[in-house]
PDB file of C-alpha atoms in Angstrom:
ATOM      1  CA  GLN A   1     106.735  96.732  94.851  1.00 53.00           C
ATOM      2  CA  GLN A   2     109.870  98.505  96.016  1.00 62.00           C
ATOM      3  CA  GLN A   3     109.030 102.130  96.587  1.00 84.00           C
ATOM      4  CA  VAL A   4     112.419 103.131  97.988  1.00 93.00           C
ATOM      5  CA  LYS A   5     115.564 102.178  96.110  1.00 94.00           C
ATOM      6  CA  GLN A   6     118.844 102.377  98.016  1.00 95.00           C
ATOM      7  CA  SER A   7     122.383 102.234  96.706  1.00 96.00           C
ATOM      8  CA  PRO A   8     125.048 101.040  96.972  1.00 96.00           C
ATOM      9  CA  GLN A   9     124.405  97.673  98.549  1.00 94.00           C
ATOM     10  CA  SER A  10     127.808  97.796 100.233  1.00 95.00           C
ATOM     11  CA  LEU A  11     130.428 100.476 100.691  1.00 97.00           C
ATOM     12  CA  ILE A  12     134.029 100.435 101.867  1.00 98.00           C
ATOM     13  CA  VAL A  13     135.589 103.719 102.954  1.00 98.00           C
ATOM     14  CA  GLN A  14     138.900 104.610 104.509  1.00 98.00           C
ATOM     15  CA  LYS A  15     138.947 106.227 107.938  1.00 97.00           C
ATOM     16  CA  GLY A  16     138.513 109.971 107.557  1.00 97.00           C
ATOM     17  CA  GLY A  17     136.786 109.656 104.214  1.00 97.00           C
ATOM     18  CA  ILE A  18     133.261 110.583 103.207  1.00 98.00           C
ATOM     19  CA  SER A  19     130.591 107.887 102.991  1.00 98.00           C
ATOM     20  CA  ILE A  20     127.669 108.592 100.685  1.00 98.00           C
ATOM     21  CA  ILE A  21     124.517 106.494 100.492  1.00 98.00           C
ATOM     22  CA  ASN A  22     121.735 107.320  98.071  1.00 98.00           C
ATOM     23  CA  CYS A  23     118.021 106.663  98.043  1.00 97.00           C
ATOM     24  CA  ALA A  24     115.300 107.325  95.520  1.00 97.00           C
ATOM     25  CA  TYR A  25     111.570 107.168  96.083  1.00 95.00           C
ATOM     26  CA  GLU A  26     108.577 106.959  93.804  1.00 92.00           C
ATOM     27  CA  ASN A  27     105.586 108.147  95.776  1.00 90.00           C
ATOM     28  CA  THR A  28     105.393 111.930  95.968  1.00 90.00           C
ATOM     29  CA  ALA A  29     103.040 111.611  98.937  1.00 90.00           C
ATOM     30  CA  PHE A  30     105.959 110.651 101.178  1.00 91.00           C
ATOM     31  CA  ASP A  31     106.648 113.487 103.582  1.00 90.00           C
ATOM     32  CA  TYR A  32     109.151 112.167 106.091  1.00 91.00           C
ATOM     33  CA  PHE A  33     112.545 110.617 105.346  1.00 94.00           C
ATOM     34  CA  PRO A  34     114.481 109.016 108.196  1.00 94.00           C
ATOM     35  CA  TRP A  35     117.770 107.155 108.156  1.00 96.00           C
ATOM     36  CA  TYR A  36     118.441 104.244 110.468  1.00 96.00           C
ATOM     37  CA  GLN A  37     121.727 102.715 111.603  1.00 97.00           C
ATOM     38  CA  GLN A  38     121.928  99.072 112.571  1.00 95.00           C
ATOM     39  CA  PHE A  39     124.808  97.304 114.249  1.00 94.00           C
ATOM     40  CA  PRO A  40     125.046  93.493 114.163  1.00 88.00           C
ATOM     41  CA  GLY A  41     122.719  91.865 116.640  1.00 84.00           C
ATOM     42  CA  LYS A  42     120.836  95.103 117.313  1.00 88.00           C
ATOM     43  CA  GLY A  43     117.651  96.662 116.052  1.00 92.00           C
ATOM     44  CA  PRO A  44     117.869  99.677 113.733  1.00 94.00           C
ATOM     45  CA  ALA A  45     118.219 103.007 115.519  1.00 94.00           C
ATOM     46  CA  LEU A  46     117.065 106.358 114.194  1.00 93.00           C
ATOM     47  CA  LEU A  47     120.073 108.359 113.033  1.00 95.00           C
ATOM     48  CA  ILE A  48     118.725 111.483 111.388  1.00 95.00           C
ATOM     49  CA  ALA A  49     115.564 112.488 109.542  1.00 94.00           C
ATOM     50  CA  ILE A  50     114.361 115.197 107.188  1.00 93.00           C
ATOM     51  CA  ARG A  51     111.102 116.610 105.869  1.00 91.00           C
ATOM     52  CA  PRO A  52     110.803 117.768 102.233  1.00 89.00           C
ATOM     53  CA  ASP A  53     110.498 121.438 103.115  1.00 90.00           C
ATOM     54  CA  VAL A  54     114.280 121.634 103.640  1.00 92.00           C
ATOM     55  CA  SER A  55     117.066 120.606 101.291  1.00 94.00           C
ATOM     56  CA  GLU A  56     119.656 119.704 103.881  1.00 96.00           C
ATOM     57  CA  LYS A  57     119.914 118.732 107.522  1.00 96.00           C
ATOM     58  CA  LYS A  58     123.118 118.270 109.439  1.00 96.00           C
ATOM     59  CA  GLU A  59     123.704 116.616 112.785  1.00 95.00           C
ATOM     60  CA  GLY A  60     127.341 116.304 113.714  1.00 96.00           C
ATOM     61  CA  ARG A  61     129.125 114.299 111.049  1.00 97.00           C
ATOM     62  CA  PHE A  62     125.867 113.152 109.465  1.00 97.00           C
ATOM     63  CA  THR A  63     124.115 115.157 106.754  1.00 97.00           C
ATOM     64  CA  ILE A  64     120.979 114.417 104.749  1.00 96.00           C
ATOM     65  CA  SER A  65     120.693 116.071 101.350  1.00 96.00           C
ATOM     66  CA  PHE A  66     117.219 116.132  99.846  1.00 95.00           C
ATOM     67  CA  ASN A  67     116.238 116.800  96.230  1.00 94.00           C
ATOM     68  CA  LYS A  68     112.474 116.960  96.010  1.00 93.00           C
ATOM     69  CA  SER A  69     112.251 117.435  92.242  1.00 93.00           C
ATOM     70  CA  ALA A  70     114.460 114.396  91.611  1.00 95.00           C
ATOM     71  CA  LYS A  71     112.776 112.406  94.394  1.00 95.00           C
ATOM     72  CA  GLN A  72     116.154 111.539  95.807  1.00 96.00           C
ATOM     73  CA  PHE A  73     117.859 111.913  99.150  1.00 97.00           C
ATOM     74  CA  SER A  74     121.236 110.910 100.439  1.00 98.00           C
ATOM     75  CA  LEU A  75     123.184 110.407 103.637  1.00 98.00           C
ATOM     76  CA  HIS A  76     126.687 111.813 103.902  1.00 98.00           C
ATOM     77  CA  ILE A  77     128.966 110.702 106.716  1.00 98.00           C
ATOM     78  CA  MET A  78     131.912 113.036 107.031  1.00 98.00           C
ATOM     79  CA  ASP A  79     135.209 111.962 108.593  1.00 98.00           C
ATOM     80  CA  SER A  80     134.023 108.351 108.619  1.00 98.00           C
ATOM     81  CA  GLN A  81     135.227 106.289 111.554  1.00 97.00           C
ATOM     82  CA  PRO A  82     135.553 102.518 112.083  1.00 97.00           C
ATOM     83  CA  GLY A  83     132.770 102.830 114.659  1.00 97.00           C
ATOM     84  CA  ASP A  84     130.447 103.932 111.847  1.00 97.00           C
ATOM     85  CA  SER A  85     130.702 100.462 110.313  1.00 97.00           C
ATOM     86  CA  ALA A  86     127.100  99.287 110.264  1.00 97.00           C
ATOM     87  CA  THR A  87     124.153  98.777 107.968  1.00 95.00           C
ATOM     88  CA  TYR A  88     122.249 101.913 107.044  1.00 97.00           C
ATOM     89  CA  PHE A  89     118.627 101.997 105.963  1.00 95.00           C
ATOM     90  CA  CYS A  90     116.818 104.885 104.392  1.00 96.00           C
ATOM     91  CA  ALA A  91     113.054 105.126 104.685  1.00 93.00           C
ATOM     92  CA  ALA A  92     110.202 107.175 103.309  1.00 92.00           C
ATOM     93  CA  SER A  93     106.972 107.703 105.142  1.00 87.00           C
ATOM     94  CA  LYS A  94     103.491 109.097 104.832  1.00 82.00           C
ATOM     95  CA  THR A  95     100.420 108.638 106.972  1.00 73.00           C
ATOM     96  CA  ASN A  96      99.821 104.933 107.556  1.00 67.00           C
ATOM     97  CA  ASP A  97     102.890 103.854 105.650  1.00 77.00           C
ATOM     98  CA  MET A  98     106.669 103.684 106.065  1.00 82.00           C
ATOM     99  CA  ARG A  99     108.839 102.029 103.402  1.00 87.00           C
ATOM    100  CA  PHE A 100     112.454 101.029 103.858  1.00 90.00           C
ATOM    101  CA  GLY A 101     115.316 100.762 101.419  1.00 92.00           C
ATOM    102  CA  ALA A 102     117.200  97.480 101.148  1.00 91.00           C
ATOM    103  CA  GLY A 103     120.110  98.700 103.259  1.00 94.00           C
ATOM    104  CA  THR A 104     123.764  99.562 102.731  1.00 95.00           C
ATOM    105  CA  ARG A 105     126.506  97.759 104.580  1.00 95.00           C
ATOM    106  CA  LEU A 106     129.212 100.304 105.363  1.00 97.00           C
ATOM    107  CA  THR A 107     132.715  99.239 106.310  1.00 98.00           C
ATOM    108  CA  VAL A 108     135.168 101.912 107.415  1.00 98.00           C
ATOM    109  CA  LYS A 109     138.743 100.678 107.279  1.00 97.00           C
ATOM    110  CA  PRO A 110     141.242 102.015 109.833  1.00 94.00           C
TER     111      PRO A 110
ATOM    112  CA  LYS B   1     111.626 106.423 129.005  1.00 68.00           C
ATOM    113  CA  ALA B   2     112.141 102.715 128.426  1.00 82.00           C
ATOM    114  CA  GLY B   3     112.636 101.587 124.848  1.00 93.00           C
ATOM    115  CA  VAL B   4     110.853  98.917 122.890  1.00 96.00           C
ATOM    116  CA  THR B   5     111.255  95.510 124.463  1.00 97.00           C
ATOM    117  CA  GLN B   6     110.893  92.173 122.752  1.00 97.00           C
ATOM    118  CA  THR B   7     110.695  88.727 124.244  1.00 97.00           C
ATOM    119  CA  PRO B   8     112.132  86.257 123.928  1.00 97.00           C
ATOM    120  CA  ARG B   9     115.432  87.440 122.460  1.00 96.00           C
ATOM    121  CA  TYR B  10     116.341  84.054 121.055  1.00 96.00           C
ATOM    122  CA  LEU B  11     114.238  81.091 120.091  1.00 96.00           C
ATOM    123  CA  ILE B  12     114.899  77.703 118.549  1.00 97.00           C
ATOM    124  CA  LYS B  13     111.994  75.758 117.078  1.00 97.00           C
ATOM    125  CA  THR B  14     111.532  72.826 114.728  1.00 97.00           C
ATOM    126  CA  ARG B  15     109.626  72.720 111.489  1.00 97.00           C
ATOM    127  CA  GLY B  16     105.892  72.480 111.901  1.00 97.00           C
ATOM    128  CA  GLN B  17     105.821  74.074 115.314  1.00 98.00           C
ATOM    129  CA  GLN B  18     104.295  77.460 116.046  1.00 97.00           C
ATOM    130  CA  VAL B  19     105.784  80.410 117.840  1.00 98.00           C
ATOM    131  CA  THR B  20     104.542  83.561 119.543  1.00 98.00           C
ATOM    132  CA  LEU B  21     106.711  86.646 119.874  1.00 98.00           C
ATOM    133  CA  SER B  22     105.932  89.563 122.139  1.00 98.00           C
ATOM    134  CA  CYS B  23     106.567  93.272 121.852  1.00 98.00           C
ATOM    135  CA  SER B  24     106.085  96.037 124.404  1.00 98.00           C
ATOM    136  CA  PRO B  25     106.156  99.469 122.779  1.00 97.00           C
ATOM    137  CA  ILE B  26     107.508 102.660 124.240  1.00 96.00           C
ATOM    138  CA  SER B  27     105.053 104.075 126.753  1.00 94.00           C
ATOM    139  CA  GLY B  28     102.457 106.191 124.976  1.00 93.00           C
ATOM    140  CA  HIS B  29     103.138 104.735 121.553  1.00 93.00           C
ATOM    141  CA  ARG B  30     100.039 103.308 119.953  1.00 92.00           C
ATOM    142  CA  SER B  31     101.376 102.040 116.652  1.00 92.00           C
ATOM    143  CA  VAL B  32     103.331  98.789 116.501  1.00 95.00           C
ATOM    144  CA  SER B  33     104.886  97.380 113.341  1.00 94.00           C
ATOM    145  CA  TRP B  34     106.567  94.041 112.774  1.00 96.00           C
ATOM    146  CA  TYR B  35     109.385  93.301 110.350  1.00 94.00           C
ATOM    147  CA  GLN B  36     111.272  90.227 109.275  1.00 95.00           C
ATOM    148  CA  GLN B  37     114.962  90.659 108.596  1.00 92.00           C
ATOM    149  CA  THR B  38     117.079  88.014 106.910  1.00 89.00           C
ATOM    150  CA  PRO B  39     120.674  88.347 105.676  1.00 80.00           C
ATOM    151  CA  GLY B  40     120.682  90.350 102.488  1.00 67.00           C
ATOM    152  CA  GLN B  41     116.910  90.894 102.480  1.00 72.00           C
ATOM    153  CA  GLY B  42     116.601  94.115 104.367  1.00 78.00           C
ATOM    154  CA  LEU B  43     113.499  94.860 106.372  1.00 86.00           C
ATOM    155  CA  GLN B  44     110.445  93.042 105.135  1.00 88.00           C
ATOM    156  CA  PHE B  45     107.251  94.570 106.485  1.00 89.00           C
ATOM    157  CA  LEU B  46     104.870  92.099 108.104  1.00 93.00           C
ATOM    158  CA  PHE B  47     102.047  94.183 109.548  1.00 91.00           C
ATOM    159  CA  GLU B  48     101.168  97.239 111.561  1.00 92.00           C
ATOM    160  CA  TYR B  49      98.707  97.637 114.384  1.00 94.00           C
ATOM    161  CA  PHE B  50      97.186 100.826 115.687  1.00 92.00           C
ATOM    162  CA  SER B  51      94.563 100.967 118.413  1.00 91.00           C
ATOM    163  CA  GLU B  52      94.205  97.175 118.412  1.00 94.00           C
ATOM    164  CA  THR B  53      93.407  97.076 114.679  1.00 94.00           C
ATOM    165  CA  GLN B  54      95.601  95.837 111.886  1.00 92.00           C
ATOM    166  CA  ARG B  55      96.083  98.835 109.588  1.00 90.00           C
ATOM    167  CA  ASN B  56      98.603  97.527 107.093  1.00 87.00           C
ATOM    168  CA  LYS B  57      99.768  94.126 106.021  1.00 89.00           C
ATOM    169  CA  GLY B  58     102.800  93.069 104.056  1.00 88.00           C
ATOM    170  CA  ASN B  59     103.112  90.276 101.546  1.00 88.00           C
ATOM    171  CA  PHE B  60     103.447  87.309 103.883  1.00 93.00           C
ATOM    172  CA  PRO B  61     101.398  84.095 104.007  1.00 95.00           C
ATOM    173  CA  GLY B  62      98.533  83.671 106.419  1.00 95.00           C
ATOM    174  CA  ARG B  63     100.779  81.633 108.721  1.00 97.00           C
ATOM    175  CA  PHE B  64     101.962  84.977 110.009  1.00 97.00           C
ATOM    176  CA  SER B  65      99.464  86.740 112.214  1.00 97.00           C
ATOM    177  CA  GLY B  66      99.435  89.267 114.971  1.00 97.00           C
ATOM    178  CA  ARG B  67      97.354  91.172 117.413  1.00 97.00           C
ATOM    179  CA  GLN B  68      97.523  94.204 119.629  1.00 97.00           C
ATOM    180  CA  PHE B  69      96.137  94.564 123.095  1.00 96.00           C
ATOM    181  CA  SER B  70      94.461  97.541 124.731  1.00 95.00           C
ATOM    182  CA  ASN B  71      97.749  98.513 126.400  1.00 94.00           C
ATOM    183  CA  SER B  72      99.383  98.633 122.920  1.00 95.00           C
ATOM    184  CA  ARG B  73     101.474  95.539 123.571  1.00 97.00           C
ATOM    185  CA  SER B  74     101.580  93.312 120.528  1.00 98.00           C
ATOM    186  CA  GLU B  75     102.147  89.686 119.749  1.00 98.00           C
ATOM    187  CA  MET B  76     103.112  88.011 116.521  1.00 98.00           C
ATOM    188  CA  ASN B  77     102.379  84.377 115.801  1.00 98.00           C
ATOM    189  CA  VAL B  78     103.848  82.124 113.162  1.00 97.00           C
ATOM    190  CA  SER B  79     102.200  78.756 112.681  1.00 95.00           C
ATOM    191  CA  THR B  80     103.546  75.682 110.906  1.00 96.00           C
ATOM    192  CA  LEU B  81     107.109  76.958 110.954  1.00 97.00           C
ATOM    193  CA  GLU B  82     109.297  76.474 107.905  1.00 97.00           C
ATOM    194  CA  LEU B  83     113.091  76.562 107.660  1.00 96.00           C
ATOM    195  CA  GLY B  84     112.809  79.815 105.714  1.00 94.00           C
ATOM    196  CA  ASP B  85     111.173  81.504 108.678  1.00 96.00           C
ATOM    197  CA  SER B  86     114.542  81.658 110.418  1.00 96.00           C
ATOM    198  CA  ALA B  87     115.160  85.364 110.784  1.00 95.00           C
ATOM    199  CA  LEU B  88     115.435  88.317 113.082  1.00 95.00           C
ATOM    200  CA  TYR B  89     111.952  89.583 113.873  1.00 97.00           C
ATOM    201  CA  LEU B  90     111.856  93.246 114.728  1.00 96.00           C
ATOM    202  CA  CYS B  91     109.134  95.211 116.376  1.00 97.00           C
ATOM    203  CA  ALA B  92     108.940  98.985 116.072  1.00 95.00           C
ATOM    204  CA  SER B  93     106.667 101.431 117.819  1.00 94.00           C
ATOM    205  CA  SER B  94     105.656 104.958 117.012  1.00 91.00           C
ATOM    206  CA  LEU B  95     103.362 107.554 118.491  1.00 87.00           C
ATOM    207  CA  ARG B  96     101.192 107.472 115.423  1.00 78.00           C
ATOM    208  CA  GLN B  97     101.144 105.752 112.075  1.00 73.00           C
ATOM    209  CA  GLY B  98     103.754 107.031 109.682  1.00 70.00           C
ATOM    210  CA  TRP B  99     105.735 108.785 112.416  1.00 76.00           C
ATOM    211  CA  THR B 100     109.273 107.916 113.481  1.00 84.00           C
ATOM    212  CA  GLN B 101     109.574 104.261 114.328  1.00 89.00           C
ATOM    213  CA  TYR B 102     111.692 103.085 117.234  1.00 93.00           C
ATOM    214  CA  PHE B 103     112.905  99.531 117.004  1.00 95.00           C
ATOM    215  CA  GLY B 104     113.361  96.894 119.634  1.00 96.00           C
ATOM    216  CA  PRO B 105     116.414  94.605 119.732  1.00 95.00           C
ATOM    217  CA  GLY B 106     114.558  91.865 117.891  1.00 96.00           C
ATOM    218  CA  THR B 107     113.860  88.197 118.441  1.00 97.00           C
ATOM    219  CA  ARG B 108     116.183  85.866 116.630  1.00 96.00           C
ATOM    220  CA  LEU B 109     114.273  82.780 115.542  1.00 97.00           C
ATOM    221  CA  LEU B 110     116.018  79.668 114.334  1.00 97.00           C
ATOM    222  CA  VAL B 111     113.923  76.931 112.769  1.00 97.00           C
ATOM    223  CA  LEU B 112     115.565  73.516 112.569  1.00 96.00           C
TER     224      LEU B 112
END
């Protein structure tokens, strides 16, 4: 049972553009929402995370927007760069349980 | 602080064989989770160990098993390998269950 739905599956963005990846969750008990970035041949690395008591968190060019009532959260990458080309995973977590989205393959064209 | 380490990094086996993968978590982390990643399949959760006990298990056959030692190091075993077991196997550690997971580089298993 997929508890975290991620879209789109793949995304192509021009350099300097904004990349937006969306996730939706079902279980309202989730209380921690991290995003991971994975480059080919590497394990996923924590990028940014948010808790549901805030609606937005920004770290550099990366921003998480969180909508608790809609049970949705998204990752925005501003001024996307070719070096951002990777697979991005959203996740939702509660005690004893972390669920991942299916991943989004982002390609930033120069 | 050293990150999560996994050994071996690459492995080639033949069908029917068994394999054991090892994971050393970040120092102080007591929770270790294992994932299987195949192209287009995302991260498929295998199981999670905390304090030497399996706390969660994903939807994988009994050929997949694991254990955790008192020093939090973990091993994963796959018996009677099948071609479909070819994948990147990732280990992730966290301080506690449900907290931020930190991934290792993975073990790439190829079953011929």
